[in-house]
Structures are given as C-alpha cells and as structure tokens.
Tab-separated table of C-alpha atoms in Angstrom:
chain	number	residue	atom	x	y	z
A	1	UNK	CA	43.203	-28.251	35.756
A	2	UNK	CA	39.847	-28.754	34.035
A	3	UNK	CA	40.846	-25.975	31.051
A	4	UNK	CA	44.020	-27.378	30.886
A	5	UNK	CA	42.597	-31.037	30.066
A	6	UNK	CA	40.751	-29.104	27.213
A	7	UNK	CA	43.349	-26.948	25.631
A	8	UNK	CA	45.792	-29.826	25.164
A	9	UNK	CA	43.629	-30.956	22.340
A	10	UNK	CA	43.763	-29.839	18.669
A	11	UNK	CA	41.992	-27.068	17.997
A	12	UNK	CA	43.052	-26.878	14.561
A	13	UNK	CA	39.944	-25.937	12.469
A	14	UNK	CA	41.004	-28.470	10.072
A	15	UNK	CA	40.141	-31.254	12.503
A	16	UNK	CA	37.110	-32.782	11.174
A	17	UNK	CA	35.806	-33.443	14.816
A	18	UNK	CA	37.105	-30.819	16.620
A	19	UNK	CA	35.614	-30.017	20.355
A	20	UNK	CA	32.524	-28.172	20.574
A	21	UNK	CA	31.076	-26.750	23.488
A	22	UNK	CA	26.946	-26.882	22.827
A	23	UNK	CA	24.540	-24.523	25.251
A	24	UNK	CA	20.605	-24.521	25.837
A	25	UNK	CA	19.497	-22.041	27.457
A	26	UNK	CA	16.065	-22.679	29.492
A	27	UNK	CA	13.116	-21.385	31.625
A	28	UNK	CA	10.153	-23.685	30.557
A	29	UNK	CA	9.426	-26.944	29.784
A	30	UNK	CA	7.089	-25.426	27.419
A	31	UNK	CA	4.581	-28.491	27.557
A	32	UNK	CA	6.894	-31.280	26.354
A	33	UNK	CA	9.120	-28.965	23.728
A	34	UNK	CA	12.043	-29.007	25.672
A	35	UNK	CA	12.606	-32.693	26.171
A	36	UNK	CA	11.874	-32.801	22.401
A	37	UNK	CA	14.896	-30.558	22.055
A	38	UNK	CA	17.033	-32.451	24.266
A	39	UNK	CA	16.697	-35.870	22.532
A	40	UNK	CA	17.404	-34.125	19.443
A	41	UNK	CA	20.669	-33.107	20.949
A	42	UNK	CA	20.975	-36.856	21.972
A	43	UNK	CA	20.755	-38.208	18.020
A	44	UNK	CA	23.690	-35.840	17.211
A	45	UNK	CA	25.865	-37.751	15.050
A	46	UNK	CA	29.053	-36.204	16.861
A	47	UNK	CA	31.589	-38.173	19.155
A	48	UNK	CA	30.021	-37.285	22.892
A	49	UNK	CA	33.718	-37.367	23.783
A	50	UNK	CA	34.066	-33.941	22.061
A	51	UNK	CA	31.347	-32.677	23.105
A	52	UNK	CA	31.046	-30.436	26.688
A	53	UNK	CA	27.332	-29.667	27.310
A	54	UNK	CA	26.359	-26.486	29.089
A	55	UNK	CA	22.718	-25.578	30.004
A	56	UNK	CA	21.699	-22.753	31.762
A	57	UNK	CA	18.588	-22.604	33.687
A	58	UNK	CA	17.109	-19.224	34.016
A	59	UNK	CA	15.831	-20.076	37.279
A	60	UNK	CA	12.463	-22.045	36.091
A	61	UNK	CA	9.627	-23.253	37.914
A	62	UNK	CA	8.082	-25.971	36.472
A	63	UNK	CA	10.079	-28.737	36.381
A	64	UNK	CA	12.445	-27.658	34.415
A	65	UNK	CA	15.591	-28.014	36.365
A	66	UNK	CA	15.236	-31.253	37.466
A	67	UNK	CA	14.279	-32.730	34.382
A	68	UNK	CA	17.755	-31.229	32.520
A	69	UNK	CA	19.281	-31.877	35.487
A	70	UNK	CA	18.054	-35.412	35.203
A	71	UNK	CA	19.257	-36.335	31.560
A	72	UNK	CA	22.836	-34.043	32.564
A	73	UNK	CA	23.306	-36.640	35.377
A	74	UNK	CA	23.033	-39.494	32.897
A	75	UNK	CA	25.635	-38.411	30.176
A	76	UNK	CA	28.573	-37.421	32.561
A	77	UNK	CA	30.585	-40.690	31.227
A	78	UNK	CA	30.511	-40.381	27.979
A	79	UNK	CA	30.852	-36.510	27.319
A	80	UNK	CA	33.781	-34.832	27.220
A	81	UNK	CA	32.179	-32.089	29.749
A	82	UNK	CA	28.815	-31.242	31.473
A	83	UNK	CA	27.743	-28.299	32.843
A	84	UNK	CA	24.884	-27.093	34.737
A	85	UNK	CA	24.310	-23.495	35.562
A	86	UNK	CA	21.737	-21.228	37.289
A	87	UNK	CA	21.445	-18.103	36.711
A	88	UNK	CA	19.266	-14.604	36.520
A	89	UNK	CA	19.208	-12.286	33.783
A	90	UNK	CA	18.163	-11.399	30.252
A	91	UNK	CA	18.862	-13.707	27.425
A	92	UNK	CA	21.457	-11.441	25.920
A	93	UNK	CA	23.103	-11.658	29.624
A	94	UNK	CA	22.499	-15.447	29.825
A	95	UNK	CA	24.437	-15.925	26.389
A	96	UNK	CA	27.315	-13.981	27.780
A	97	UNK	CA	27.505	-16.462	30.748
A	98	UNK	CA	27.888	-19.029	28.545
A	99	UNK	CA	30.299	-17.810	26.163
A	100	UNK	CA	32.871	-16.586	28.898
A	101	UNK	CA	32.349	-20.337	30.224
A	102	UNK	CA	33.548	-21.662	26.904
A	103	UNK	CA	36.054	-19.280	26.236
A	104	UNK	CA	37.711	-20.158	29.707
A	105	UNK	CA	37.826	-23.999	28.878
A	106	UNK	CA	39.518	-22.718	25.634
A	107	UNK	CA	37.295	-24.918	23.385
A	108	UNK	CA	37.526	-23.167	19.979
A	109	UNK	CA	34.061	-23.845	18.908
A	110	UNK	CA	30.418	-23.270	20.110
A	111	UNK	CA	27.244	-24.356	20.026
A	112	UNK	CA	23.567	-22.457	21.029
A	113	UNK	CA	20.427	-24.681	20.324
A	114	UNK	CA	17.703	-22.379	21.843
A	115	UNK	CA	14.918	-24.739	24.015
A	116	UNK	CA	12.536	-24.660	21.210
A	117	UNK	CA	14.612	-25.494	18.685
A	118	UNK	CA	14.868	-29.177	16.890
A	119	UNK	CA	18.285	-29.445	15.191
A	120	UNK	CA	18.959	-32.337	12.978
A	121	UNK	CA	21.265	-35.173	13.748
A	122	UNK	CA	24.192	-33.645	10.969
A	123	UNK	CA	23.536	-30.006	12.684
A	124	UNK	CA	27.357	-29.928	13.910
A	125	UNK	CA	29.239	-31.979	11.596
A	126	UNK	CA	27.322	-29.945	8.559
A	127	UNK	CA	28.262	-26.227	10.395
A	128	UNK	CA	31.904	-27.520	11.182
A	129	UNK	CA	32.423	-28.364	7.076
A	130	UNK	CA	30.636	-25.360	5.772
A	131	UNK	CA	33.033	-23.330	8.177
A	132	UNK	CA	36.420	-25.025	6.829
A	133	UNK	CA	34.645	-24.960	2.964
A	134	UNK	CA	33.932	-20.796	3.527
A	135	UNK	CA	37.044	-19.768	5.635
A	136	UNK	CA	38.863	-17.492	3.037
A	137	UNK	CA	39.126	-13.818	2.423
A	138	UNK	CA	36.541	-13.317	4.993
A	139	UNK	CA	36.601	-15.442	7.888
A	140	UNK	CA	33.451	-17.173	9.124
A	141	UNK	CA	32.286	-16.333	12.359
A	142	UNK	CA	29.334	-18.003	12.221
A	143	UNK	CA	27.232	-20.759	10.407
A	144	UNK	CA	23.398	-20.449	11.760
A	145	UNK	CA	20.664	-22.628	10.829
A	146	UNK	CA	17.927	-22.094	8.974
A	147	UNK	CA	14.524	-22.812	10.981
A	148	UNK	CA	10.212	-22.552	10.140
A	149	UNK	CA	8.050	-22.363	12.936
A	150	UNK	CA	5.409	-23.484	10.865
A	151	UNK	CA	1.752	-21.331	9.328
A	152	UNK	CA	0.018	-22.732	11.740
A	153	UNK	CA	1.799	-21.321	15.060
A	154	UNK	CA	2.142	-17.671	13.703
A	155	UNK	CA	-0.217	-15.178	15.266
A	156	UNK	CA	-3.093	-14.279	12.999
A	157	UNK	CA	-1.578	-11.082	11.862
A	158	UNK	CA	1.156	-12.406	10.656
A	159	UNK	CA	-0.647	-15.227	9.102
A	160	UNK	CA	-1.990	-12.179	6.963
A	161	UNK	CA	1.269	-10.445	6.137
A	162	UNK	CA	2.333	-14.024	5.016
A	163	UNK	CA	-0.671	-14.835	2.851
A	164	UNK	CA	-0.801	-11.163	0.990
A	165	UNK	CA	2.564	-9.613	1.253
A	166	UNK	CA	4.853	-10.654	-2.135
A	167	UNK	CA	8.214	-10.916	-0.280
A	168	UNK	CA	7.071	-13.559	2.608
A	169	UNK	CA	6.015	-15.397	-0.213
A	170	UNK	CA	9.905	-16.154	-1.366
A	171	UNK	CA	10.898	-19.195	-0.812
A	172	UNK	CA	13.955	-20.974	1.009
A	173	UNK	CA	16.823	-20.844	-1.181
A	174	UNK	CA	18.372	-24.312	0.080
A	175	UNK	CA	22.016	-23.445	-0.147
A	176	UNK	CA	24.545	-22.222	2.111
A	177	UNK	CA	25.152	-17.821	1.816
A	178	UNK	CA	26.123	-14.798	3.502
A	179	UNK	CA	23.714	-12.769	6.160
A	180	UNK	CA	23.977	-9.135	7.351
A	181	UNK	CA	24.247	-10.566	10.936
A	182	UNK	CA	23.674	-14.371	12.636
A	183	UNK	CA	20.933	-16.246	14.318
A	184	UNK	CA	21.806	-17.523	17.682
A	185	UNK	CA	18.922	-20.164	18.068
A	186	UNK	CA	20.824	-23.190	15.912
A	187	UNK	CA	24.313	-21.814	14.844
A	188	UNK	CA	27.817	-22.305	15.493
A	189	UNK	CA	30.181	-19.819	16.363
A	190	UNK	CA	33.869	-19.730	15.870
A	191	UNK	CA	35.106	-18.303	19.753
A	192	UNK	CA	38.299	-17.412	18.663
A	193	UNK	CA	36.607	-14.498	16.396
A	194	UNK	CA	34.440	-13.466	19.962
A	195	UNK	CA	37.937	-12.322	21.437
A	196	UNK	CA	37.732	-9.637	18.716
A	197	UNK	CA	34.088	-9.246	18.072
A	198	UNK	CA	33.017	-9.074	22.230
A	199	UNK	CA	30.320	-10.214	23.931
A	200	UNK	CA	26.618	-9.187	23.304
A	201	UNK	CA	25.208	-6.266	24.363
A	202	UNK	CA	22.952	-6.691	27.715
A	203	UNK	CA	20.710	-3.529	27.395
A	204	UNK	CA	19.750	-5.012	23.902
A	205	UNK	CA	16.887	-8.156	24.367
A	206	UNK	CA	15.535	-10.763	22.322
A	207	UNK	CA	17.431	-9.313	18.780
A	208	UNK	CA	20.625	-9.175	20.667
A	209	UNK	CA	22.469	-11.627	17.831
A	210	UNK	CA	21.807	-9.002	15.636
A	211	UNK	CA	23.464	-6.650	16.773
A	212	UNK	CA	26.288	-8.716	17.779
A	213	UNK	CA	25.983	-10.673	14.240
A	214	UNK	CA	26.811	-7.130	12.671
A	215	UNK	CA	29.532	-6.431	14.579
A	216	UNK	CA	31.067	-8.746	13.626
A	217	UNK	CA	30.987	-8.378	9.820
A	218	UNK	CA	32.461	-4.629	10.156
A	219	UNK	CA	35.278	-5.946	11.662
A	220	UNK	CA	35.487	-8.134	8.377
A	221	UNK	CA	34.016	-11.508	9.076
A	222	UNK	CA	31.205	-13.826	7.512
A	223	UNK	CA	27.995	-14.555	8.807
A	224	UNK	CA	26.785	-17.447	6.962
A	225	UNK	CA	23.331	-19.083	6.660
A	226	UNK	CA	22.582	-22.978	5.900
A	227	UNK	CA	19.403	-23.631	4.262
A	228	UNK	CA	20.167	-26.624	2.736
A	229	UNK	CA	17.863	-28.197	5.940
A	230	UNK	CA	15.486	-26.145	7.575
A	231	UNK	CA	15.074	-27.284	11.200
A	232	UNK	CA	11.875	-26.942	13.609
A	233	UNK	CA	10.915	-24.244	15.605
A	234	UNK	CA	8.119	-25.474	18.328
A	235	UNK	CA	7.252	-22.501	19.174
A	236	UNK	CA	3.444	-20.715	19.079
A	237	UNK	CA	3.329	-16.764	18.683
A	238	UNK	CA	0.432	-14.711	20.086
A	239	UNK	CA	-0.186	-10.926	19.869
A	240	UNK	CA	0.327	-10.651	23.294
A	241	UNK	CA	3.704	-10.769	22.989
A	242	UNK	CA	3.422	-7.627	21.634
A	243	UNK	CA	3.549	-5.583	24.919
A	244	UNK	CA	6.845	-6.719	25.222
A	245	UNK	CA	7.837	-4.273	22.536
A	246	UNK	CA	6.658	-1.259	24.811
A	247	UNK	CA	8.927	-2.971	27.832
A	248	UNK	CA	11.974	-3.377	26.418
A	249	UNK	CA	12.218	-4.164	22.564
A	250	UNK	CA	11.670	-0.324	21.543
A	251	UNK	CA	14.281	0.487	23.331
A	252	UNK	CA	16.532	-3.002	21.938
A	253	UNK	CA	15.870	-1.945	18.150
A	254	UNK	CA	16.906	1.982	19.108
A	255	UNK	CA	20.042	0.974	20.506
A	256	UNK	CA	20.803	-1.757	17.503
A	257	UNK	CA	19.984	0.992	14.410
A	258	UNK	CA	21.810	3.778	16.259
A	259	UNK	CA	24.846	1.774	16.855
A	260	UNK	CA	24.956	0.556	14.004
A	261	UNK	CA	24.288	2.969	11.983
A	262	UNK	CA	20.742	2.058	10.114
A	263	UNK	CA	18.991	4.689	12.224
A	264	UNK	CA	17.865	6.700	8.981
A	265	UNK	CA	16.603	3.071	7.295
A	266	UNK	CA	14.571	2.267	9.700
A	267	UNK	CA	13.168	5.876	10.863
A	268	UNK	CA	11.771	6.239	6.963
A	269	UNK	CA	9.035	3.636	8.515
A	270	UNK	CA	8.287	4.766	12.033
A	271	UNK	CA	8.155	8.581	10.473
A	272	UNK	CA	5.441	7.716	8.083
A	273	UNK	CA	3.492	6.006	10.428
A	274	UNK	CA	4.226	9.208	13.391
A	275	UNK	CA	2.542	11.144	10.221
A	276	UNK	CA	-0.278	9.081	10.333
A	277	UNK	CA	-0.900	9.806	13.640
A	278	UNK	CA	-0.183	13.229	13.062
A	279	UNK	CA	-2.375	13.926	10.537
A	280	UNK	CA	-5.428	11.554	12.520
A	281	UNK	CA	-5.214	14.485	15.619
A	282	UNK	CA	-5.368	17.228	13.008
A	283	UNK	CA	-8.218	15.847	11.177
A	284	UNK	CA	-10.832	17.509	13.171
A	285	UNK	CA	-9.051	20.738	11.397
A	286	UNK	CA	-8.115	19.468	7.862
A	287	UNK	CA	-8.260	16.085	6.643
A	288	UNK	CA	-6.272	16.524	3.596
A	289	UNK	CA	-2.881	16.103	5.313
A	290	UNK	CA	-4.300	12.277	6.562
A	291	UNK	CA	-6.053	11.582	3.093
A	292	UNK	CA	-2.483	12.404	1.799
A	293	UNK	CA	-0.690	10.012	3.988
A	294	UNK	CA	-3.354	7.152	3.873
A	295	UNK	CA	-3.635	7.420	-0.075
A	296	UNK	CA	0.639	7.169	-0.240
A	297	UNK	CA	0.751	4.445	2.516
A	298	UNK	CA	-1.837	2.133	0.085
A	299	UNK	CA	-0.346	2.765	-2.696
A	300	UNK	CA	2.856	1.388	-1.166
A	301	UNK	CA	0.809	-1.611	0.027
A	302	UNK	CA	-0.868	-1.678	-3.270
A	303	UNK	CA	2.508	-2.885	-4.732
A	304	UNK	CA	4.003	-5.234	-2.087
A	305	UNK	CA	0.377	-6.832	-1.810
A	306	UNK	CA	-1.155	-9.690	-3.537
A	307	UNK	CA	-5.114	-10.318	-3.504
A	308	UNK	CA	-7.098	-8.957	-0.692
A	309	UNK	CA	-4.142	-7.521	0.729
A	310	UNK	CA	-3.895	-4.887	-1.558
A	311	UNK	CA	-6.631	-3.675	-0.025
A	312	UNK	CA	-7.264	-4.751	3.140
A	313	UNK	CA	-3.585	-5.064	4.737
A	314	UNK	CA	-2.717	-1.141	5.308
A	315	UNK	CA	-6.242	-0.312	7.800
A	316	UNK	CA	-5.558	-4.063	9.242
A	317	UNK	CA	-1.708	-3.510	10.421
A	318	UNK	CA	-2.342	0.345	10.501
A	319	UNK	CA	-3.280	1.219	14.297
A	320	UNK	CA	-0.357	-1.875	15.043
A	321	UNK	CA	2.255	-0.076	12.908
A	322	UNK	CA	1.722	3.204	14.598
A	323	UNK	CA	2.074	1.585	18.053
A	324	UNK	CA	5.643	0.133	17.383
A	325	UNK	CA	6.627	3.202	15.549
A	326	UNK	CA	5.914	5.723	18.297
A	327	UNK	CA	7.888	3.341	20.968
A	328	UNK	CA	10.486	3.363	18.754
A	329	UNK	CA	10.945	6.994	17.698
A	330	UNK	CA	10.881	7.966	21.704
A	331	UNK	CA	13.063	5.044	22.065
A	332	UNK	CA	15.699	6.443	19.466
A	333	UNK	CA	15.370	10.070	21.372
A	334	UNK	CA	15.580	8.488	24.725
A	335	UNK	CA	19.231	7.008	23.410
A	336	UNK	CA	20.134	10.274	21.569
A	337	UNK	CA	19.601	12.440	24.723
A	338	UNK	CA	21.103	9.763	27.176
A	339	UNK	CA	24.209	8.836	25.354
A	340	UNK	CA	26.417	5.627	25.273
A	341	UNK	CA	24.304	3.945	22.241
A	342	UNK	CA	27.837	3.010	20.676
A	343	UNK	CA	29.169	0.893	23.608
A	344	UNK	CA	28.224	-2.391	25.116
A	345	UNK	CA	26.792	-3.369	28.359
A	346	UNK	CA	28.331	-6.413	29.758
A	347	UNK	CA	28.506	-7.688	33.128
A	348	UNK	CA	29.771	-11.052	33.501
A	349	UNK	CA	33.318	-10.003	32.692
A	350	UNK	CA	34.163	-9.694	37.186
A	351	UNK	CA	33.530	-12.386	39.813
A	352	UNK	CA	30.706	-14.819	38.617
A	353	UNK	CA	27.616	-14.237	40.324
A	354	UNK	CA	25.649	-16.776	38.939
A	355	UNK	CA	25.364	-20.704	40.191
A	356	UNK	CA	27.743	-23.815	38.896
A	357	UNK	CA	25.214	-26.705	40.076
A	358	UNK	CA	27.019	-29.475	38.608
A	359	UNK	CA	30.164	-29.756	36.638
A	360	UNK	CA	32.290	-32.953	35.433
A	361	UNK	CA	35.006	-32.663	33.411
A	362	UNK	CA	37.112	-35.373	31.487
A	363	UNK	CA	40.298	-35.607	33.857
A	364	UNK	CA	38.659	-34.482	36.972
A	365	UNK	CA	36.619	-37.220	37.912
C-alpha cells in the first residue's frame, strides 16, 4: 500500500532528485532552537514532493510535541510523506526506529538533522551530488556535514584546550574528503549500504555513529565529510555534562575501541593517566615514581601547547583526565570479563513497540 506507492519510483542514484526520507529526532524545545531547526528544514531547496518527513519525539515535556506536531499537520499536502512517532529509548535506539521506518517504505536515501542543528537550504541537493561525484571504487555510505557550535558555547575547559592546544587550532579545510567514521547530526546516508552495514549498536550512547560510521568502512565503504559549508550547531556545553561519562559513556567508548579494535590506541592515554593516580597514592612512600610521570606528561603538553598552555594545561585538565580514564579502563574490563563487545544490540528488529501518532502518505489519503 503506502511502501508500494514509494518503491514504484526511481531510485536510481543517478536521479538528481531522488526521494529522501529526512528525520529529527527531539525531546526539547531547547528555548526556541528547535523551531529554528525546523524552518531551516522548511527553506530546503528540494521538491517537498520527494521528501517524507519523520520526527520522533522522545516523549518531551515542554511543548515539544505539539509544536512539531503543529508544523507536521501543516505540510501533509505538499510532502511526499509525514510521519510522527513517539517513542522511548536511547538515541542510538531512537535512530534505529527511524531507519527500519525508512528502509520499510524502501526510500533509498536518508536524512538525520539532529534538533540543534541548522542545515543550509543546498544541505540535500549538495550531499546527493557529492554522493554520485564520489561513488567509485569505494562506495559512499555517507556524506555528513560539517558543523561549529561556536567559542562562545563551549564549556570553559574546552575553551582552554582550544586557545593553547596546536591541533584545535587547524582550521576547516573547506572541501569535500574521507573520515574514519560519519556524523549523524547533518548527513545523508545511502540505506541500501545499511542492509549490509546494520543498524547501530543500542548499548553504545551519544558516539553511537561512530561506531556504526566504522563499520561501515571495513566492510569497504566511504565515509565522506563536506566542509565546503559549515552549518550551525545551537547548542551550549557545560561541565556538567560530564557525569554522563560515569553513567553510560565509559562504558559507550569501551565497547566502540574493543570492537573495533583501537583498544591499545586509546588505553596508551587512560594508562598514563591510571599512573598518575598511581604514583599520587604512593607518594606518601616515594615521590619519584609521580615526579616521573608528571615531568613526562608536561613535556608531552610542552609540545602540543602554545603560550600559557605549555604550562598551565597539564595540572588544569589533570584531576579531569584521570576521572575519564579510570571509568574507562574499568569500563574496558567490565566488557572483557562480560563478553559480547563484538556484537550489536538492537531491538527494534520484532513487533514495534513504539507510537505512529500521525502518518499520511502520497496515495493513501
């Protein structure tokens, strides 16, 4: 019925306006960010007729729904789709939900523009070319989008790393290359590679494209960047997002580098900084063993540093580093005693058990 309507379209990646199924996925109206985001996905400069728009409302409380619900209501004639869904779970959960909705309309390409995120008016027509320019030896799964959340809205620790570390000082290199994995909060994805690639893995949160972005270059595809625009991210960090490292992040970046096999790159950190810690308990016996470790960690610092932050970076970030580098190594050990690091956890694959609120459908109204 409804799929059917879908499929009998060309799906040929040739098309120059092939149909795109585009997602948001919400919770907030974060002040007045996420109708900001929505009338940026108005000013597309796509045909709406090609376009079936699926939100997803992680059950929100302020407002939320019925505003998205609102501006849904109001483009069911001139979009080829909408669709309005409810439902609990992680993000990495709440991107599976709407990738096995796409997948069963049989729309070839998709869409996420996270609810913070500003996309320019070219967005798809500009991912759809760069996908037919780059589709050779290695096919593209994915174009994502470049994006800058701007000095000003970065916590004032990473303000610092920014200011005195040389390699945040590199700038954006305004052309179109290939990543180590993809961005999900403005990118495209090519759904006929996801039959082959999977879904994302549930137990890993908030770096969960990560994972799946390098899972999908072993298998042989591209992950490709555009930076040729860099969109907006309105989004303002705080440290106190930090705690949510010691909930469930540790145990997100253990699963990621032991499945895919950067365990060892990323333990030479969180050792060093276990050795600080180390060596802090033992000073009361012997300090050289900390004066050891402190003098290599500043020379290291010393190096990467510019300014002030040759100096003043490494006892700043210090007591931080050894915080997420403990969670992490008994978040690696918890996944090396449990098992199952090297499969994925997905759960929307049976009956759905989430909430289709509203749903029109070119052909079924």
């Amino acid at each position: 019925m409804l799929a059917r309507d879908v499929r009998a379209a060309d799906l040929n990646v040739n098309d120059e306006e092939p149909l795109v199924c585009l997602c948001t996925i919400y919770h907030t109206l974060r002040g007045g960010v996420l109708r900001s985001v929505l009338d940026s996905i108005e000013r597309l400069d796509y045909p709406k007729d090609k376009i079936v728009l699926l939100m997803i409302d992680n059950y929100s409380r302020d407002g939320a729904y019925d505003l998205v619900r609102g501006w849904l209501l109001e483009r069911t004639e001139n979009h080829l789709g909408v669709i309005h869904i409810r439902a609990r779970g992680n993000p990495a959960r709440l991107r599976n939900i709407a990738l096995r909705t796409a997948l069963d309309l049989g729309i070839r390409f998709f869409a996420f523009i996270e609810s913070d995120i500003l996309v320019d008016k070219d967005f798809l027509r500009r991912a759809l070319r760069t996908v037919k320019e780059h589709n050779g030896p290695k096919p593209v799964f994915s174009v994502s989008m470049v994006w800058d959340v701007g000095y000003e809205n970065l916590d004032w620790l990473e303000k610092l790393r920014v200011r005195w570390l040389k390699s945040r000082s590199k700038s954006v290199k305004g052309e179109v290359f290939e990543g180590e994995a993809c961005n999900t909060s403005a990118c495209l994805i090519d759904l006929e590679r996801v039959r082959e690639v999977g879904f994302f893995d549930e137990d890993i949160w908030f770096i969960e494209d990560l994972d799946w972005g390098r899972r999908a270059t072993r298998k042989g595809y591209s992950c490709l960047y555009d930076s040729r625009i860099v969109l907006t991210h309105l989004r303002r960090y705080s440290l106190r997002e930090f705690r949510k490292y010691f909930m469930r992040g540790a145990l997100s970046e253990a699963k990621l580098f032991l499945k895919n096999g950067i365990a060892l790159r990323a333990l030479r950190s969180a050792l060093y900084w276990d050795t600080v810690l180390a060596a802090a308990l033992l000073a009361w016996f012997t300090p050289i063993p900390l004066i050891i470790t402190v003098a290599v960690g500043y020379a290291a610092y010393f190096r990467r540093c510019v300014g002030l932050g040759r100096l003043l970076l490494y006892p700043i970030t210090a007591p931080f580093s050894i915080a997420r580098s403990v969670a992490l190594t008994a978040a690696m050990l918890y996944w090396v005693l449990k098992g199952g690091y090297r499969s994925e956890k997905v759960t929307v694959l049976g009956e759905p058990d989430w909430e289709v609120v509203d749903r029109w459908m070119l052909g079924s109204r």
